CSV table of C-alpha atoms in Angstrom, one decimal:
chain,number,residue,atom,x,y,z
A,104,UNK,CA,-17.0,-25.0,30.0
A,105,UNK,CA,-17.3,-22.6,33.0
A,106,UNK,CA,-20.7,-22.3,34.7
A,107,UNK,CA,-22.6,-19.0,34.8
A,108,UNK,CA,-21.6,-18.4,38.4
A,109,UNK,CA,-17.9,-19.0,37.8
A,110,UNK,CA,-17.6,-16.7,34.8
A,111,UNK,CA,-15.6,-13.6,35.4
A,112,UNK,CA,-13.8,-10.8,33.5
A,113,UNK,CA,-11.0,-8.4,34.3
A,114,UNK,CA,-12.0,-4.7,34.4
A,115,UNK,CA,-9.6,-1.8,34.7
A,116,UNK,CA,-10.3,0.4,37.7
A,117,UNK,CA,-9.8,4.2,37.6
A,118,UNK,CA,-6.8,3.8,39.9
A,119,UNK,CA,-5.1,1.5,37.3
A,120,UNK,CA,-5.5,-1.7,39.4
A,121,UNK,CA,-7.5,-4.7,38.3
A,122,UNK,CA,-10.1,-6.7,40.1
A,123,UNK,CA,-12.3,-9.6,39.3
A,124,UNK,CA,-16.1,-9.2,39.0
A,125,UNK,CA,-18.7,-11.9,38.5
A,126,UNK,CA,-20.7,-11.3,35.2
A,127,UNK,CA,-23.5,-13.1,33.5
A,128,UNK,CA,-22.8,-15.9,31.0
A,129,UNK,CA,-24.1,-13.7,28.2
A,130,UNK,CA,-21.0,-11.5,28.6
A,131,UNK,CA,-18.7,-14.4,28.0
A,132,UNK,CA,-20.7,-15.4,24.9
A,133,UNK,CA,-20.5,-11.8,23.6
A,134,UNK,CA,-16.7,-11.9,24.1
A,135,UNK,CA,-16.4,-15.2,22.3
A,136,UNK,CA,-18.5,-13.8,19.4
A,137,UNK,CA,-16.4,-10.6,19.3
A,138,UNK,CA,-13.2,-12.7,19.3
A,139,UNK,CA,-14.4,-14.9,16.5
A,140,UNK,CA,-15.4,-11.9,14.4
A,141,UNK,CA,-11.9,-10.4,14.8
A,142,UNK,CA,-10.3,-13.7,13.8
A,143,UNK,CA,-12.6,-13.8,10.7
A,144,UNK,CA,-11.7,-10.2,9.9
A,145,UNK,CA,-8.0,-11.1,10.0
A,146,UNK,CA,-8.6,-14.0,7.6
A,147,UNK,CA,-10.5,-11.5,5.3
A,148,UNK,CA,-7.3,-9.4,5.2
A,149,UNK,CA,-5.8,-12.2,3.1
A,150,UNK,CA,-8.3,-11.4,0.4
A,151,UNK,CA,-6.5,-10.8,-2.9
A,152,UNK,CA,-8.5,-7.6,-3.4
A,153,UNK,CA,-6.3,-6.0,-0.8
A,154,UNK,CA,-3.4,-6.4,-3.2
A,155,UNK,CA,-5.0,-6.1,-6.6
A,156,UNK,CA,-8.3,-4.3,-6.5
A,157,UNK,CA,-7.8,-0.5,-6.3
A,158,UNK,CA,-11.5,0.2,-6.3
A,159,UNK,CA,-12.0,-2.1,-3.3
A,160,UNK,CA,-9.1,-0.5,-1.3
A,161,UNK,CA,-10.3,3.0,-2.3
A,162,UNK,CA,-13.7,2.3,-0.9
A,163,UNK,CA,-12.1,1.1,2.4
A,164,UNK,CA,-10.2,4.3,2.5
A,165,UNK,CA,-13.2,6.4,1.7
A,166,UNK,CA,-15.2,4.8,4.6
A,167,UNK,CA,-12.2,4.8,6.9
A,168,UNK,CA,-12.4,1.0,7.4
A,169,UNK,CA,-8.8,0.1,6.6
A,170,UNK,CA,-7.2,-1.1,9.8
A,171,UNK,CA,-3.9,0.1,11.2
A,172,UNK,CA,-2.5,-3.4,10.7
A,173,UNK,CA,-3.4,-3.3,7.0
A,174,UNK,CA,-1.8,0.1,6.7
A,175,UNK,CA,1.5,-1.2,8.2
A,176,UNK,CA,1.5,-4.1,5.7
A,177,UNK,CA,1.2,-1.7,2.8
A,178,UNK,CA,4.0,0.5,4.2
A,179,UNK,CA,6.1,-2.7,4.7
A,180,UNK,CA,5.6,-3.8,1.1
A,181,UNK,CA,6.7,-0.4,-0.3
A,182,UNK,CA,9.8,-0.2,1.9
A,183,UNK,CA,10.8,-3.8,1.2
A,184,UNK,CA,10.4,-3.3,-2.5
A,185,UNK,CA,12.4,-0.1,-2.6
A,186,UNK,CA,15.2,-1.4,-0.5
A,187,UNK,CA,15.3,-4.7,-2.5
A,188,UNK,CA,16.0,-2.6,-5.6
A,189,UNK,CA,18.7,-0.6,-3.8
A,190,UNK,CA,20.3,-3.8,-2.5
A,191,UNK,CA,20.3,-5.5,-5.9
A,192,UNK,CA,21.9,-2.5,-7.5
A,193,UNK,CA,24.5,-2.2,-4.8
A,194,UNK,CA,25.4,-5.9,-4.9
A,195,UNK,CA,25.4,-6.5,-8.6
A,196,UNK,CA,28.8,-6.2,-10.2
A,197,UNK,CA,28.8,-3.7,-13.0
A,198,UNK,CA,32.0,-3.2,-15.0
A,199,UNK,CA,30.7,0.0,-16.7
A,200,UNK,CA,27.5,2.1,-16.3
A,201,UNK,CA,26.2,2.9,-19.8
A,202,UNK,CA,25.1,6.4,-20.7
A,203,UNK,CA,21.5,5.3,-21.1
A,204,UNK,CA,21.5,3.5,-17.7
A,205,UNK,CA,23.0,6.6,-16.0
A,206,UNK,CA,20.4,8.9,-17.7
A,207,UNK,CA,17.6,6.5,-16.9
A,208,UNK,CA,18.5,6.5,-13.2
A,209,UNK,CA,18.5,10.3,-12.9
A,210,UNK,CA,15.2,10.5,-14.9
A,211,UNK,CA,13.6,8.0,-12.5
A,212,UNK,CA,14.8,10.1,-9.5
A,213,UNK,CA,13.3,13.3,-11.1
A,214,UNK,CA,10.0,11.5,-11.9
A,215,UNK,CA,9.8,10.2,-8.3
A,216,UNK,CA,10.3,13.7,-6.7
A,217,UNK,CA,8.1,15.5,-9.1
A,218,UNK,CA,5.6,12.7,-9.0
A,219,UNK,CA,5.2,12.9,-5.2
A,220,UNK,CA,4.6,16.6,-5.4
A,221,UNK,CA,2.0,16.0,-8.1
A,222,UNK,CA,0.3,13.3,-6.0
A,223,UNK,CA,0.3,15.6,-2.9
A,224,UNK,CA,-1.5,18.2,-5.0
A,225,UNK,CA,-4.0,15.6,-6.4
A,226,UNK,CA,-4.9,14.7,-2.8
A,227,UNK,CA,-5.8,18.4,-2.1
A,228,UNK,CA,-2.4,19.8,-1.2
A,229,UNK,CA,-2.4,21.6,2.2
A,230,UNK,CA,-6.2,21.3,2.3
A,231,UNK,CA,-6.2,17.6,1.7
A,232,UNK,CA,-6.6,14.8,4.2
A,233,UNK,CA,-4.6,11.6,5.1
A,234,UNK,CA,-2.1,11.8,2.2
A,235,UNK,CA,0.2,9.1,3.6
A,236,UNK,CA,-2.6,6.9,4.8
A,237,UNK,CA,-4.0,6.9,1.2
A,238,UNK,CA,-0.7,6.9,-0.6
A,239,UNK,CA,0.8,3.6,0.6
A,240,UNK,CA,-2.3,1.4,-0.1
A,241,UNK,CA,-2.9,2.9,-3.5
A,242,UNK,CA,0.7,2.7,-4.4
A,243,UNK,CA,0.7,-1.0,-3.8
A,244,UNK,CA,-2.6,-1.9,-5.6
A,245,UNK,CA,-1.8,0.4,-8.6
A,246,UNK,CA,1.9,-0.3,-8.5
A,247,UNK,CA,1.7,-4.1,-8.7
A,248,UNK,CA,0.0,-3.8,-12.1
A,249,UNK,CA,2.7,-1.5,-13.4
A,250,UNK,CA,5.5,-3.6,-12.0
A,251,UNK,CA,4.1,-6.5,-14.0
A,252,UNK,CA,4.1,-4.2,-17.1
A,253,UNK,CA,7.8,-3.3,-16.3
A,254,UNK,CA,8.8,-7.0,-16.2
A,255,UNK,CA,7.1,-7.6,-19.6
A,256,UNK,CA,8.7,-4.5,-21.1
A,257,UNK,CA,12.1,-5.4,-19.6
A,258,UNK,CA,11.9,-8.8,-21.3
A,259,UNK,CA,10.4,-7.7,-24.6
A,260,UNK,CA,12.6,-4.6,-25.3
A,261,UNK,CA,15.9,-6.5,-25.9
A,262,UNK,CA,14.0,-9.0,-28.1
A,263,UNK,CA,12.3,-6.4,-30.2
A,264,UNK,CA,15.4,-4.1,-30.5
A,265,UNK,CA,18.0,-6.9,-30.7
A,266,UNK,CA,19.2,-6.0,-34.2
A,267,UNK,CA,19.7,-2.3,-33.2
A,268,UNK,CA,22.6,-2.7,-30.9
A,269,UNK,CA,23.1,-2.5,-27.1
A,270,UNK,CA,23.0,1.3,-27.0
A,271,UNK,CA,19.6,1.5,-28.7
A,272,UNK,CA,18.3,-1.3,-26.4
A,273,UNK,CA,19.5,0.6,-23.4
A,274,UNK,CA,17.8,3.9,-24.5
A,275,UNK,CA,14.6,2.0,-25.5
A,276,UNK,CA,14.4,0.4,-22.1
A,277,UNK,CA,15.0,3.7,-20.3
A,278,UNK,CA,12.3,5.5,-22.2
A,279,UNK,CA,9.8,2.7,-21.8
A,280,UNK,CA,10.4,2.5,-18.0
A,281,UNK,CA,10.1,6.3,-17.7
A,282,UNK,CA,6.8,6.2,-19.6
A,283,UNK,CA,5.5,3.4,-17.3
A,284,UNK,CA,6.6,5.3,-14.2
A,285,UNK,CA,4.8,8.4,-15.3
A,286,UNK,CA,1.7,6.4,-16.2
A,287,UNK,CA,1.7,4.8,-12.7
A,288,UNK,CA,2.0,8.1,-10.9
A,289,UNK,CA,-0.8,9.5,-13.0
A,290,UNK,CA,-3.0,6.5,-12.1
A,291,UNK,CA,-2.3,6.8,-8.4
A,292,UNK,CA,-3.1,10.5,-8.7
A,293,UNK,CA,-6.4,9.7,-10.4
A,294,UNK,CA,-7.5,7.6,-7.4
A,295,UNK,CA,-6.2,10.2,-4.8
A,296,UNK,CA,-8.2,12.9,-6.5
A,297,UNK,CA,-11.3,10.7,-6.5
A,298,UNK,CA,-10.9,10.1,-2.8
A,299,UNK,CA,-10.3,13.8,-2.2
A,300,UNK,CA,-13.5,14.8,-3.9
A,301,UNK,CA,-15.6,12.0,-2.3
A,302,UNK,CA,-14.5,12.9,1.2
A,303,UNK,CA,-14.6,16.7,0.8
A,304,UNK,CA,-16.6,18.4,3.5
């Protein structure tokens, strides 16, 4: 443990060079406390609420306490999830694309584009603030719940409609997934609108 006389810190000079300056022991203690708090804050970022609790994340966004590192993690999750889907589609052998699958893909594309425009307006449009900073975290916390719903629907639909034939199963799945996507966008929009109203000047 260094003595009080031997403690030092590195300070940036206006010229851009560095020099060493003797400082009291209390400065070293303050630095240690600050470092320990930052480490504890990083551990807190593993809190499940960052992934599952939309109300918790919305409050962090409202008070502007969501760190840049957390923002990047949300962005990474969205990008990884989207490109995982594209990769699976591109690398899965498909002898024939059914009409229902083809229609479902184009409907999903339309819902995505129109949904983003809708979400932008729910955030206040051109008068809104921090759309992307709010969109990525809310998309993760809201989206995870709907992804779980999609998995359940994807498993249940073929079972429930098994006696109706493959074509009916295909159309049933496409309609169910479209409804889930629309519901997810509506829910994200709900939280964006709340944030927009709560932070309005």
